[in-house]
Amino acid sequence: MIQMNEGHVKTVRGSVVEGVFENKLPSINNKILAGKNYEMVFEVTSHVDERTVKLIALTFTSGIARGDSIWDTGEHLKVPVGKEVLGNIYDVFGNDLIDPTKQVKGVLKSIHQDPVPFSQRSTSDEMFVTGIKAIDVLAPLPKGEKAGLFGGAGVGKSVLITELINNTAKKNKGYSIFCGIGERSREAEELYRDIRDSGVLENAVLIFAQMNEPPGARFRVGHAALTMAEYFRDVDKKDVLLLIDNIFRFIQAGSEVSGLMGNMPSRVGYQPTLFSELSELQERISSTKTSSITSIQAVYVPADDFTDPSATHTFSQLSASIILSRKRASEGLYPAIDPLNSTSKMLNKRIVGERHYKIAREIKRNLAIYDELKDVIAMLGIEELSKEDRDTVFRARKLERFLTQPFFTTEHFTGIKGKFVELQESLDGFERILNDEFKDYKESELYMIGNVDEAHERKIDNS
């Protein structure tokens, strides 16, 4: 530690500190330490003049004062990577959160890495099967690309993310990395227990910067998770599932950092560098010719306003967008995925095939007609519709019920056993409903089931 470049604190403004270095100016993104036991960690964000730098705190700054010594480590913030990190839960510094005394294993790598060059990238049209009917049929996820789960507070983003971890860890031979940005500490603890109890922890890594931590830590934890994912992809040649909850908190942390640094805010108060910061993170998520990183990201939408800059900038980065609807959640239709507004570049005749494309298009057509007729039904009653429209409404209501599905991660709340539905089973079920095979069935018999044949069993039990 004696050989580190020493400086001193000039000013302290909350999480932002100005430091003066007489000998050598630290480079941007260098890790700076402070405190008696080097317990405070900072990162260089800008050079003010030839001797002064601005630092953003990644830990709490309680106790630091003007004139205190600070030390430039001469290197970036690093996290452990490799198979040794599997089965563990980390913070942004690579410390084990379950046992803080545990020695960090694995190779240490800087969280600041360049994206894969275009010449080494691979683009494939392979589908990432989740076992969730509404996603696999109406908005299939592309393997090796980015997908977003958009929704306001309380519509089921975190539950859906947890279910995706459970489903893909059991079916997928690769590794899962969960990155929690600015979420509740309770959720982190519950997620750890769920993953451990489901027996998939040995192929997963969890890394968190919770909502009580400084904005600097929340802003950098996504980069730390990506460094772990990139190592699995590039060195171990493994397919990686990277789940981020919540990308809005990354944007929010960037906004806090920007404000603390004294930058002029942009539209709706966000940082002027919002798009470039988001792009820097997202551009590192890509596939190579040997393996891939598939990322599924929860995106909180403030006040359900999809025109908010945080949502619009994130939309443009994604290959698939799963929209969660508060209206559907209030009707008890879980997962509360909006079938008409959710989109995916994979839903293309050339990629998913003629049959899948036709079934998805017919489901959307029936639901769209039903949506248009809701006002007429509310005012005049369903009896005033033509026979063809009535049939479409009844069919659409059955499709809505069949789009629901019991989750493994909510078994202890609902008491209903979770279901993983293969793509062909989902397509068969929707096709049979569209062909009016279930015309004489009650809507409730298609609610919260996996395979459509379960409706037959319910009908028998009810009779």
Coordinates of C-alpha atoms in Angstrom, one line a residue:
M1 CA 0.0 0.0 0.0
I2 CA 3.0 2.3 0.6
Q3 CA 3.8 2.4 -3.1
M4 CA 0.4 3.8 -4.0
N5 CA 0.1 7.3 -5.4
E6 CA -0.9 9.5 -2.4
G7 CA -3.1 12.6 -2.6
H8 CA -5.5 14.5 -0.3
V9 CA -9.2 15.5 -0.2
K10 CA -9.9 19.0 -1.3
T11 CA -13.8 19.1 -1.1
V12 CA -16.6 16.7 0.0
R13 CA -20.1 17.1 -1.5
G14 CA -22.0 14.0 -0.4
S15 CA -20.9 11.1 -2.7
V16 CA -18.6 13.3 -4.8
V17 CA -15.1 14.1 -3.6
E18 CA -12.5 16.3 -5.2
G19 CA -8.9 15.0 -4.7
V20 CA -5.6 16.7 -5.3
F21 CA -2.6 14.6 -6.5
E22 CA 0.7 16.5 -6.6
N23 CA 2.9 13.7 -8.2
K24 CA 0.8 12.0 -10.8
L25 CA -2.8 12.4 -11.9
P26 CA -4.8 9.2 -11.7
S27 CA -6.4 7.9 -14.9
I28 CA -10.2 7.9 -15.5
N29 CA -12.0 4.9 -13.8
N30 CA -9.0 4.3 -11.4
K31 CA -9.9 2.9 -8.0
I32 CA -9.1 5.3 -5.2
L33 CA -9.0 4.3 -1.5
A34 CA -9.5 6.4 1.7
G35 CA -9.9 5.8 5.4
K36 CA -7.7 4.3 8.1
N37 CA -8.3 0.7 6.8
Y38 CA -8.8 1.7 3.2
E39 CA -12.5 1.0 3.8
M40 CA -13.8 3.8 1.5
V41 CA -13.6 3.1 -2.3
F42 CA -14.0 5.8 -5.0
E43 CA -13.7 5.8 -8.7
V44 CA -12.2 8.7 -10.8
T45 CA -14.9 10.2 -13.0
S46 CA -13.2 13.4 -14.4
H47 CA -10.1 15.5 -14.4
V48 CA -10.8 19.1 -13.1
D49 CA -7.3 20.5 -13.8
E50 CA -3.7 19.2 -14.0
R51 CA -3.7 18.3 -10.3
T52 CA -7.4 17.8 -9.3
V53 CA -9.8 14.9 -10.0
K54 CA -13.4 14.3 -9.2
L55 CA -14.3 11.0 -7.5
I56 CA -17.6 9.2 -7.1
A57 CA -18.0 7.2 -3.9
L58 CA -18.8 3.4 -4.2
T59 CA -19.1 3.1 -0.4
F60 CA -20.5 5.4 2.3
T61 CA -18.4 8.5 2.9
S62 CA -19.2 9.0 6.6
G63 CA -16.1 10.3 8.4
I64 CA -14.1 11.7 5.5
A65 CA -12.9 15.3 5.8
R66 CA -11.0 17.9 3.9
G67 CA -7.2 17.3 4.0
D68 CA -7.6 13.5 4.6
S69 CA -5.2 11.3 2.6
I70 CA -6.4 9.3 -0.4
W71 CA -4.5 6.7 -2.4
D72 CA -4.6 5.9 -6.1
T73 CA -4.3 2.1 -6.6
G74 CA -3.4 2.6 -10.3
E75 CA -6.0 0.0 -11.4
H76 CA -9.7 -0.3 -12.1
L77 CA -12.3 -1.9 -9.8
K78 CA -12.0 -5.7 -10.3
V79 CA -14.3 -8.6 -9.6
P80 CA -13.6 -12.4 -9.5
V81 CA -14.5 -14.4 -12.6
G82 CA -14.4 -18.1 -13.6
K83 CA -16.1 -21.3 -12.3
E84 CA -15.0 -20.5 -8.7
V85 CA -17.7 -17.7 -8.5
L86 CA -20.6 -20.1 -9.2
G87 CA -22.9 -20.7 -6.3
N88 CA -22.0 -17.5 -4.6
I89 CA -23.6 -14.1 -4.0
Y90 CA -21.4 -10.9 -4.4
D91 CA -21.4 -7.2 -4.1
V92 CA -19.9 -4.7 -6.7
F93 CA -16.4 -5.2 -5.2
G94 CA -16.5 -9.0 -5.5
N95 CA -16.9 -9.6 -1.7
D96 CA -19.0 -12.6 -0.7
L97 CA -22.2 -11.5 0.9
I98 CA -23.1 -14.7 2.6
D99 CA -19.7 -15.1 4.3
P100 CA -17.7 -11.7 4.2
T101 CA -14.7 -13.5 5.8
K102 CA -14.5 -15.9 2.9
Q103 CA -11.4 -15.5 0.7
V104 CA -12.3 -14.3 -2.8
K105 CA -11.5 -17.1 -5.3
G106 CA -11.1 -16.8 -9.1
V107 CA -9.2 -14.6 -11.5
L108 CA -9.7 -10.9 -10.9
K109 CA -10.7 -8.8 -13.9
S110 CA -11.5 -5.1 -14.4
I111 CA -15.2 -4.2 -14.7
H112 CA -14.3 -1.9 -17.6
Q113 CA -14.0 -4.1 -20.8
D114 CA -14.4 -3.3 -24.5
P115 CA -17.3 -4.9 -26.4
V116 CA -16.5 -7.8 -28.7
P117 CA -15.4 -6.5 -32.2
F118 CA -17.9 -6.9 -35.0
S119 CA -15.6 -9.3 -36.8
Q120 CA -15.9 -11.8 -33.9
R121 CA -19.6 -11.5 -33.4
S122 CA -22.2 -14.0 -34.5
T123 CA -25.9 -13.5 -35.4
S124 CA -28.2 -16.4 -35.2
D125 CA -31.9 -16.7 -35.3
E126 CA -32.1 -19.4 -32.6
M127 CA -35.1 -19.1 -30.2
F128 CA -34.6 -19.1 -26.4
V129 CA -37.4 -21.3 -25.1
T130 CA -38.6 -20.2 -21.6
G131 CA -41.5 -22.6 -21.0
I132 CA -43.8 -19.7 -20.5
K133 CA -46.7 -19.9 -23.1
A134 CA -47.3 -16.2 -23.5
I135 CA -43.7 -15.4 -24.2
D136 CA -42.7 -18.4 -26.4
V137 CA -45.8 -18.0 -28.7
L138 CA -46.4 -14.3 -28.9
A139 CA -43.0 -12.7 -28.2
P140 CA -40.3 -15.4 -28.6
L141 CA -36.9 -14.4 -27.1
P142 CA -33.8 -14.5 -29.4
K143 CA -30.8 -16.5 -28.1
G144 CA -27.7 -14.3 -27.6
E145 CA -29.6 -11.0 -27.7
K146 CA -31.4 -8.7 -25.3
A147 CA -35.1 -8.8 -24.2
G148 CA -36.9 -6.4 -21.8
L149 CA -39.8 -6.9 -19.4
F150 CA -41.5 -3.5 -19.2
G151 CA -44.0 -2.6 -16.5
G152 CA -44.9 -0.3 -13.6
A153 CA -44.6 -1.2 -9.9
G154 CA -46.3 -4.4 -8.8
V155 CA -47.2 -6.0 -12.1
G156 CA -44.9 -9.0 -11.8
K157 CA -41.5 -8.1 -13.3
S158 CA -39.4 -9.7 -10.5
V159 CA -41.6 -12.8 -10.3
L160 CA -41.3 -13.3 -14.1
I161 CA -37.5 -12.9 -13.8
T162 CA -37.3 -15.4 -11.0
E163 CA -39.4 -17.9 -13.0
L164 CA -37.1 -17.5 -16.0
I165 CA -34.1 -18.2 -13.8
N166 CA -35.8 -21.4 -12.5
N167 CA -36.9 -22.6 -15.9
T168 CA -33.8 -21.9 -17.9
A169 CA -31.4 -23.1 -15.2
K170 CA -33.1 -26.5 -15.2
K171 CA -33.3 -26.7 -19.0
N172 CA -30.2 -24.8 -20.0
K173 CA -26.7 -26.3 -19.8
G174 CA -25.0 -22.9 -19.5
Y175 CA -24.7 -20.6 -16.5
S176 CA -27.1 -18.0 -15.1
I177 CA -26.0 -14.6 -13.7
F178 CA -28.5 -12.5 -11.8
C179 CA -27.7 -8.8 -11.4
G180 CA -29.8 -6.9 -8.9
I181 CA -29.5 -3.1 -9.4
G182 CA -31.1 -0.9 -6.7
E183 CA -33.7 -3.4 -5.6
R184 CA -35.0 -4.3 -2.2
S185 CA -32.7 -6.2 0.1
R186 CA -35.6 -8.5 1.0
E187 CA -35.9 -9.5 -2.6
A188 CA -32.2 -10.4 -2.8
E189 CA -32.5 -12.7 0.2
E190 CA -35.7 -14.3 -1.1
L191 CA -34.2 -14.9 -4.5
Y192 CA -31.1 -16.5 -3.1
R193 CA -33.2 -18.9 -1.0
D194 CA -35.5 -19.7 -4.0
I195 CA -32.5 -20.5 -6.3
R196 CA -30.8 -22.5 -3.6
D197 CA -33.9 -24.5 -2.7
S198 CA -34.6 -25.3 -6.4
G199 CA -31.2 -26.8 -6.7
V200 CA -29.8 -24.6 -9.5
L201 CA -27.4 -22.5 -7.4
E202 CA -24.3 -24.4 -8.5
N203 CA -24.8 -23.1 -12.0
A204 CA -25.7 -19.5 -11.0
V205 CA -24.0 -16.3 -9.7
L206 CA -25.8 -13.5 -7.9
I207 CA -24.4 -10.0 -7.7
F208 CA -26.2 -7.1 -6.0
A209 CA -26.0 -3.4 -5.3
Q210 CA -29.2 -2.8 -3.3
M211 CA -31.3 0.4 -3.0
N212 CA -29.6 1.5 0.2
E213 CA -26.1 1.6 -1.4
P214 CA -24.5 4.8 -2.8
P215 CA -25.4 5.6 -6.5
G216 CA -21.8 4.9 -7.6
A217 CA -22.2 1.2 -6.5
R218 CA -25.6 0.9 -8.2
F219 CA -24.2 2.5 -11.4
R220 CA -21.2 0.0 -11.6
V221 CA -22.8 -3.3 -10.5
G222 CA -24.1 -4.0 -14.1
H223 CA -20.6 -3.7 -15.5
A224 CA -19.3 -6.1 -12.8
A225 CA -22.0 -8.7 -13.7
L226 CA -21.1 -8.3 -17.4
T227 CA -17.4 -8.9 -16.7
M228 CA -18.4 -12.3 -15.1
A229 CA -20.6 -13.1 -18.0
E230 CA -18.0 -12.2 -20.6
Y231 CA -15.4 -14.5 -19.0
F232 CA -17.8 -17.5 -19.1
R233 CA -18.6 -16.7 -22.8
D234 CA -15.0 -16.0 -24.0
V235 CA -12.9 -18.3 -21.8
D236 CA -15.2 -21.2 -20.7
K237 CA -17.1 -21.1 -24.0
K238 CA -20.4 -21.4 -22.1
D239 CA -23.8 -19.9 -23.0
V240 CA -24.8 -17.4 -20.4
L241 CA -28.2 -16.2 -19.3
L242 CA -27.8 -12.7 -17.8
L243 CA -30.8 -11.4 -15.8
I244 CA -30.9 -7.8 -14.8
D245 CA -33.4 -6.4 -12.3
N246 CA -33.8 -3.5 -12.8
I247 CA -32.3 -1.5 -15.7
F248 CA -34.3 1.6 -14.7
R249 CA -32.3 1.7 -11.4
F250 CA -29.1 1.7 -13.4
I251 CA -30.4 4.8 -15.3
Q252 CA -31.6 6.3 -12.0
A253 CA -28.1 5.8 -10.4
G254 CA -26.5 7.4 -13.5
S255 CA -28.9 10.4 -13.1
E256 CA -27.9 10.7 -9.4
V257 CA -24.2 10.5 -10.3
S258 CA -24.6 13.1 -13.1
G259 CA -26.5 15.5 -10.7
L260 CA -23.9 15.1 -8.0
M261 CA -21.1 15.9 -10.6
G262 CA -22.9 19.1 -11.4
N263 CA -24.0 18.3 -15.0
M264 CA -27.0 20.1 -16.5
P265 CA -30.0 17.8 -16.6
S266 CA -31.7 16.9 -19.8
R267 CA -35.3 16.0 -20.6
V268 CA -37.5 15.1 -17.6
G269 CA -34.4 15.6 -15.4
Y270 CA -32.4 12.7 -16.7
Q271 CA -28.7 12.9 -17.3
P272 CA -27.6 14.3 -20.7
T273 CA -25.5 11.1 -21.2
L274 CA -28.4 8.7 -20.6
F275 CA -28.3 7.0 -24.1
S276 CA -24.5 6.7 -24.2
E277 CA -24.3 5.2 -20.7
L278 CA -27.0 2.7 -21.5
S279 CA -25.4 1.8 -24.9
E280 CA -22.0 1.3 -23.2
L281 CA -23.6 -1.3 -21.0
Q282 CA -25.9 -3.0 -23.6
E283 CA -23.2 -3.1 -26.3
R284 CA -21.2 -5.6 -24.2
I285 CA -24.1 -8.1 -24.4
S286 CA -23.5 -10.1 -27.5
S287 CA -22.7 -13.5 -29.0
T288 CA -19.5 -14.9 -30.4
K289 CA -19.1 -17.8 -32.9
T290 CA -18.6 -20.2 -30.0
S291 CA -21.0 -19.0 -27.2
S292 CA -23.5 -16.3 -26.3
I293 CA -24.8 -14.0 -23.6
T294 CA -28.6 -13.8 -23.6
S295 CA -29.9 -11.0 -21.5
I296 CA -33.4 -10.6 -20.0
Q297 CA -33.9 -7.2 -18.3
A298 CA -36.7 -5.9 -16.1
V299 CA -37.5 -2.3 -16.9
Y300 CA -39.5 -0.3 -14.4
V301 CA -41.7 2.2 -16.2
P302 CA -42.3 5.3 -14.0
A303 CA -46.0 6.0 -13.5
D304 CA -46.8 3.5 -16.4
D305 CA -45.7 6.2 -18.8
F306 CA -44.1 4.4 -21.8
T307 CA -43.0 7.8 -23.3
D308 CA -40.6 8.3 -20.4
P309 CA -37.0 8.7 -21.7
S310 CA -35.8 5.8 -19.6
A311 CA -38.3 3.5 -21.3
T312 CA -37.9 4.9 -24.9
H313 CA -34.1 4.7 -24.8
T314 CA -34.2 1.1 -23.5
F315 CA -36.8 0.0 -26.1
S316 CA -34.3 0.9 -28.9
Q317 CA -31.7 -1.4 -27.5
L318 CA -33.8 -4.6 -27.4
S319 CA -34.7 -7.4 -29.8
A320 CA -37.8 -8.3 -27.8
S321 CA -40.1 -6.3 -25.6
I322 CA -42.5 -8.0 -23.1
I323 CA -45.0 -5.4 -21.9
L324 CA -46.7 -6.1 -18.6
S325 CA -50.2 -4.7 -18.2
R326 CA -51.6 -3.4 -14.9
K327 CA -55.1 -3.9 -16.2
R328 CA -54.4 -7.6 -16.9
A329 CA -52.8 -7.9 -13.4
S330 CA -56.0 -6.4 -11.8
E331 CA -58.1 -9.1 -13.6
G332 CA -55.9 -11.9 -12.2
L333 CA -54.5 -12.8 -15.6
Y334 CA -50.9 -13.8 -14.6
P335 CA -48.3 -13.5 -16.0
A336 CA -49.8 -10.1 -16.8
I337 CA -48.2 -9.9 -20.3
D338 CA -50.0 -7.6 -22.8
P339 CA -50.3 -9.9 -25.9
L340 CA -51.1 -7.0 -28.3
N341 CA -48.2 -4.6 -27.3
S342 CA -45.5 -7.2 -26.7
T343 CA -43.2 -7.6 -29.7
S344 CA -40.2 -9.6 -30.9
K345 CA -38.1 -9.5 -34.0
M346 CA -38.2 -13.4 -33.8
L347 CA -42.0 -13.5 -34.7
N348 CA -41.2 -13.7 -38.4
K349 CA -42.4 -16.4 -40.8
R350 CA -38.9 -17.1 -41.9
I351 CA -37.6 -17.6 -38.4
V352 CA -40.3 -19.4 -36.4
G353 CA -42.0 -21.1 -39.3
E354 CA -45.4 -20.7 -41.0
R355 CA -47.5 -22.5 -38.4
H356 CA -46.1 -20.6 -35.4
Y357 CA -46.5 -17.3 -37.2
K358 CA -50.1 -18.0 -38.2
I359 CA -51.1 -19.1 -34.7
A360 CA -49.6 -16.0 -33.1
R361 CA -51.2 -13.7 -35.7
E362 CA -54.6 -15.4 -35.2
I363 CA -54.4 -15.0 -31.4
K364 CA -53.6 -11.3 -31.7
R365 CA -56.4 -10.8 -34.3
N366 CA -59.0 -12.4 -32.0
L367 CA -57.8 -10.4 -28.9
A368 CA -57.7 -7.1 -30.9
I369 CA -61.3 -7.6 -32.1
Y370 CA -62.4 -8.4 -28.6
D371 CA -60.5 -5.2 -27.3
E372 CA -62.4 -3.1 -29.9
L373 CA -65.8 -4.6 -28.9
K374 CA -65.4 -4.1 -25.2
D375 CA -67.0 -0.6 -25.2
V376 CA -70.0 -1.9 -27.3
I377 CA -70.4 -4.9 -24.9
A378 CA -70.3 -2.6 -21.9
M379 CA -73.0 -0.2 -23.3
L380 CA -75.3 -2.6 -25.2
G381 CA -74.5 -6.1 -24.0
I382 CA -73.0 -9.0 -25.8
E383 CA -76.4 -10.0 -27.3
E384 CA -76.3 -7.0 -29.6
L385 CA -73.2 -8.3 -31.4
S386 CA -73.4 -10.4 -34.6
K387 CA -73.0 -14.2 -34.2
E388 CA -69.5 -14.0 -35.7
D389 CA -68.4 -11.3 -33.3
R390 CA -69.9 -13.2 -30.3
D391 CA -67.9 -16.3 -31.3
T392 CA -64.8 -14.2 -31.6
V393 CA -65.4 -12.7 -28.1
F394 CA -65.9 -16.1 -26.5
R395 CA -62.8 -17.5 -28.3
A396 CA -60.7 -14.5 -27.2
R397 CA -61.8 -14.8 -23.6
K398 CA -60.7 -18.5 -23.7
L399 CA -57.4 -17.5 -25.3
E400 CA -56.9 -14.9 -22.5
R401 CA -57.4 -17.6 -19.8
F402 CA -55.1 -20.1 -21.6
L403 CA -52.3 -17.4 -21.7
T404 CA -52.2 -17.6 -17.9
Q405 CA -49.9 -20.1 -16.3
P406 CA -49.0 -21.3 -12.8
F407 CA -45.3 -20.5 -11.8
F408 CA -42.9 -22.7 -9.8
T409 CA -41.7 -19.6 -7.9
T410 CA -45.3 -18.7 -6.7
E411 CA -46.3 -22.2 -5.6
H412 CA -46.1 -21.3 -1.9
F413 CA -48.5 -18.3 -2.5
T414 CA -51.0 -19.9 -4.8
G415 CA -50.9 -23.6 -3.8
I416 CA -50.9 -24.4 -7.6
K417 CA -48.1 -26.5 -8.9
G418 CA -45.9 -24.7 -11.4
K419 CA -45.8 -25.7 -15.1
F420 CA -43.1 -25.7 -17.8
V421 CA -44.8 -25.9 -21.2
E422 CA -42.9 -26.9 -24.3
L423 CA -43.3 -24.8 -27.4
Q424 CA -45.1 -27.5 -29.4
E425 CA -47.5 -28.1 -26.6
S426 CA -48.3 -24.4 -26.4
L427 CA -48.8 -24.1 -30.1
D428 CA -51.1 -27.2 -30.2
G429 CA -53.2 -25.8 -27.3
F430 CA -53.7 -22.4 -29.0
E431 CA -54.4 -24.0 -32.3
R432 CA -57.1 -26.2 -30.8
I433 CA -58.7 -23.2 -29.1
L434 CA -58.6 -21.2 -32.3
N435 CA -60.3 -24.2 -34.1
D436 CA -63.2 -23.9 -31.5
E437 CA -62.4 -27.4 -30.1
F438 CA -63.1 -25.9 -26.6
K439 CA -66.3 -24.0 -27.6
D440 CA -68.4 -25.9 -25.0
Y441 CA -65.9 -25.5 -22.2
K442 CA -66.1 -23.0 -19.4
E443 CA -63.5 -20.2 -19.4
S444 CA -62.4 -21.2 -15.9
E445 CA -61.4 -24.6 -17.1
L446 CA -58.7 -23.0 -19.3
Y447 CA -57.5 -20.7 -16.5
M448 CA -54.1 -21.3 -14.8
I449 CA -53.2 -24.6 -16.6
G450 CA -50.1 -25.7 -18.5
N451 CA -51.0 -28.2 -21.3
V452 CA -54.4 -27.7 -22.8
D453 CA -55.3 -31.3 -22.1
E454 CA -55.6 -30.3 -18.4
A455 CA -58.8 -28.6 -19.4
H456 CA -60.3 -32.0 -20.2
E457 CA -59.4 -33.2 -16.7
R458 CA -61.0 -30.2 -15.1
K459 CA -64.2 -30.6 -17.1
I460 CA -64.4 -34.2 -16.0
D461 CA -63.8 -33.2 -12.4
N462 CA -66.4 -30.5 -12.6
S463 CA -69.0 -32.8 -14.1

